[in-house]
Amino acid sequence: MSGGDEEWFAPLRAKFASRLPEHRESLLAALAADDRERLVGRAHRLAGIAGMMGSAEVGQAALRLEEELRSDKVGDAAFAALIDAIDRAIG
């Protein structure tokens, strides 16, 4: 990105980073409610947003969870990997 683009994009990245705890809690709530459809939707949304914001680890982990859930795999390891990726991104 050029300097001007980065200046424009920085606040969006900061907003994304500040909302990671909300994404984390939303994923945990969907899991606790055993709401697979909501979990797939949250993972899909997070995969897209993270990818756009340059958070590759979170985006890839969210995509993996979404794909596993859509293919009727259990997704427990993928879920744990996504939560770990979010926790690392939060710091």
PDB file of C-alpha atoms in Angstrom:
ATOM      1  CA  MET A   1       0.000   0.000   0.000  1.00  0.00           C
ATOM      2  CA  SER A   2       1.113   3.511  -0.623  1.00  0.00           C
ATOM      3  CA  GLY A   3       1.500   5.925   2.269  1.00  0.00           C
ATOM      4  CA  GLY A   4      -1.844   7.624   1.602  1.00  0.00           C
ATOM      5  CA  ASP A   5      -3.669   4.326   1.402  1.00  0.00           C
ATOM      6  CA  GLU A   6      -2.118   3.173   4.662  1.00  0.00           C
ATOM      7  CA  GLU A   7      -3.180   6.393   6.405  1.00  0.00           C
ATOM      8  CA  TRP A   8      -6.722   5.860   5.196  1.00  0.00           C
ATOM      9  CA  PHE A   9      -6.714   2.155   6.091  1.00  0.00           C
ATOM     10  CA  ALA A  10      -5.122   2.412   9.553  1.00  0.00           C
ATOM     11  CA  PRO A  11      -8.323   3.493  11.369  1.00  0.00           C
ATOM     12  CA  LEU A  12     -10.214   0.588   9.791  1.00  0.00           C
ATOM     13  CA  ARG A  13      -7.583  -1.869  10.987  1.00  0.00           C
ATOM     14  CA  ALA A  14      -7.713  -0.345  14.453  1.00  0.00           C
ATOM     15  CA  LYS A  15     -11.503  -0.691  14.530  1.00  0.00           C
ATOM     16  CA  PHE A  16     -11.216  -4.318  13.412  1.00  0.00           C
ATOM     17  CA  ALA A  17      -8.652  -5.011  16.142  1.00  0.00           C
ATOM     18  CA  SER A  18     -10.823  -3.340  18.777  1.00  0.00           C
ATOM     19  CA  ARG A  19     -13.758  -5.560  17.802  1.00  0.00           C
ATOM     20  CA  LEU A  20     -11.881  -8.862  17.973  1.00  0.00           C
ATOM     21  CA  PRO A  21     -13.026  -9.485  21.573  1.00  0.00           C
ATOM     22  CA  GLU A  22     -16.641  -9.093  20.386  1.00  0.00           C
ATOM     23  CA  HIS A  23     -16.060 -11.561  17.558  1.00  0.00           C
ATOM     24  CA  ARG A  24     -14.501 -13.962  20.058  1.00  0.00           C
ATOM     25  CA  GLU A  25     -17.457 -13.720  22.440  1.00  0.00           C
ATOM     26  CA  SER A  26     -19.941 -14.124  19.593  1.00  0.00           C
ATOM     27  CA  LEU A  27     -18.223 -17.313  18.449  1.00  0.00           C
ATOM     28  CA  LEU A  28     -18.171 -18.675  21.997  1.00  0.00           C
ATOM     29  CA  ALA A  29     -21.869 -17.843  22.455  1.00  0.00           C
ATOM     30  CA  ALA A  30     -22.783 -19.648  19.227  1.00  0.00           C
ATOM     31  CA  LEU A  31     -20.794 -22.666  20.351  1.00  0.00           C
ATOM     32  CA  ALA A  32     -22.369 -22.652  23.830  1.00  0.00           C
ATOM     33  CA  ALA A  33     -25.836 -22.455  22.252  1.00  0.00           C
ATOM     34  CA  ASP A  34     -24.917 -25.340  19.940  1.00  0.00           C
ATOM     35  CA  ASP A  35     -26.000 -23.085  17.076  1.00  0.00           C
ATOM     36  CA  ARG A  36     -24.054 -24.491  14.144  1.00  0.00           C
ATOM     37  CA  GLU A  37     -25.704 -22.188  11.594  1.00  0.00           C
ATOM     38  CA  ARG A  38     -24.792 -19.074  13.581  1.00  0.00           C
ATOM     39  CA  LEU A  39     -21.272 -20.406  14.117  1.00  0.00           C
ATOM     40  CA  VAL A  40     -20.814 -20.955  10.383  1.00  0.00           C
ATOM     41  CA  GLY A  41     -22.119 -17.444   9.695  1.00  0.00           C
ATOM     42  CA  ARG A  42     -19.829 -15.844  12.276  1.00  0.00           C
ATOM     43  CA  ALA A  43     -16.807 -17.755  10.992  1.00  0.00           C
ATOM     44  CA  HIS A  44     -17.640 -16.767   7.400  1.00  0.00           C
ATOM     45  CA  ARG A  45     -18.014 -13.107   8.303  1.00  0.00           C
ATOM     46  CA  LEU A  46     -14.824 -13.072  10.336  1.00  0.00           C
ATOM     47  CA  ALA A  47     -12.874 -14.824   7.575  1.00  0.00           C
ATOM     48  CA  GLY A  48     -13.858 -12.108   5.112  1.00  0.00           C
ATOM     49  CA  ILE A  49     -13.275  -9.168   7.414  1.00  0.00           C
ATOM     50  CA  ALA A  50      -9.946 -10.498   8.677  1.00  0.00           C
ATOM     51  CA  GLY A  51      -8.764 -11.093   5.141  1.00  0.00           C
ATOM     52  CA  MET A  52      -9.610  -7.537   4.126  1.00  0.00           C
ATOM     53  CA  MET A  53      -7.905  -6.139   7.215  1.00  0.00           C
ATOM     54  CA  GLY A  54      -4.682  -8.057   6.640  1.00  0.00           C
ATOM     55  CA  SER A  55      -5.088 -10.381   9.613  1.00  0.00           C
ATOM     56  CA  ALA A  56      -4.105 -13.527   7.728  1.00  0.00           C
ATOM     57  CA  GLU A  57      -3.880 -15.864  10.711  1.00  0.00           C
ATOM     58  CA  VAL A  58      -7.361 -15.020  11.975  1.00  0.00           C
ATOM     59  CA  GLY A  59      -8.797 -15.093   8.460  1.00  0.00           C
ATOM     60  CA  GLN A  60      -7.316 -18.477   7.627  1.00  0.00           C
ATOM     61  CA  ALA A  61      -8.404 -19.978  10.944  1.00  0.00           C
ATOM     62  CA  ALA A  62     -11.956 -18.650  10.484  1.00  0.00           C
ATOM     63  CA  LEU A  63     -12.091 -20.027   6.939  1.00  0.00           C
ATOM     64  CA  ARG A  64     -10.881 -23.438   8.134  1.00  0.00           C
ATOM     65  CA  LEU A  65     -13.595 -23.546  10.793  1.00  0.00           C
ATOM     66  CA  GLU A  66     -16.256 -22.503   8.300  1.00  0.00           C
ATOM     67  CA  GLU A  67     -15.160 -25.156   5.795  1.00  0.00           C
ATOM     68  CA  GLU A  68     -15.085 -27.908   8.410  1.00  0.00           C
ATOM     69  CA  LEU A  69     -18.524 -27.011   9.715  1.00  0.00           C
ATOM     70  CA  ARG A  70     -19.978 -26.841   6.201  1.00  0.00           C
ATOM     71  CA  SER A  71     -18.565 -30.299   5.421  1.00  0.00           C
ATOM     72  CA  ASP A  72     -20.166 -31.710   8.594  1.00  0.00           C
ATOM     73  CA  LYS A  73     -16.883 -32.232  10.381  1.00  0.00           C
ATOM     74  CA  VAL A  74     -16.890 -31.610  14.107  1.00  0.00           C
ATOM     75  CA  GLY A  75     -14.623 -28.552  13.933  1.00  0.00           C
ATOM     76  CA  ASP A  76     -13.422 -28.638  17.544  1.00  0.00           C
ATOM     77  CA  ALA A  77      -9.732 -28.290  16.680  1.00  0.00           C
ATOM     78  CA  ALA A  78     -10.514 -25.621  14.074  1.00  0.00           C
ATOM     79  CA  PHE A  79     -12.602 -23.722  16.629  1.00  0.00           C
ATOM     80  CA  ALA A  80      -9.797 -23.851  19.183  1.00  0.00           C
ATOM     81  CA  ALA A  81      -7.295 -22.700  16.541  1.00  0.00           C
ATOM     82  CA  LEU A  82      -9.501 -19.726  15.662  1.00  0.00           C
ATOM     83  CA  ILE A  83      -9.915 -18.670  19.291  1.00  0.00           C
ATOM     84  CA  ASP A  84      -6.138 -18.985  19.759  1.00  0.00           C
ATOM     85  CA  ALA A  85      -5.516 -16.872  16.633  1.00  0.00           C
ATOM     86  CA  ILE A  86      -7.913 -14.197  17.885  1.00  0.00           C
ATOM     87  CA  ASP A  87      -6.262 -14.218  21.310  1.00  0.00           C
ATOM     88  CA  ARG A  88      -2.828 -13.732  19.710  1.00  0.00           C
ATOM     89  CA  ALA A  89      -4.158 -10.908  17.555  1.00  0.00           C
ATOM     90  CA  ILE A  90      -5.687  -9.228  20.611  1.00  0.00           C
ATOM     91  CA  GLY A  91      -2.342  -9.513  22.351  1.00  0.00           C
TER      92      GLY A  91
END
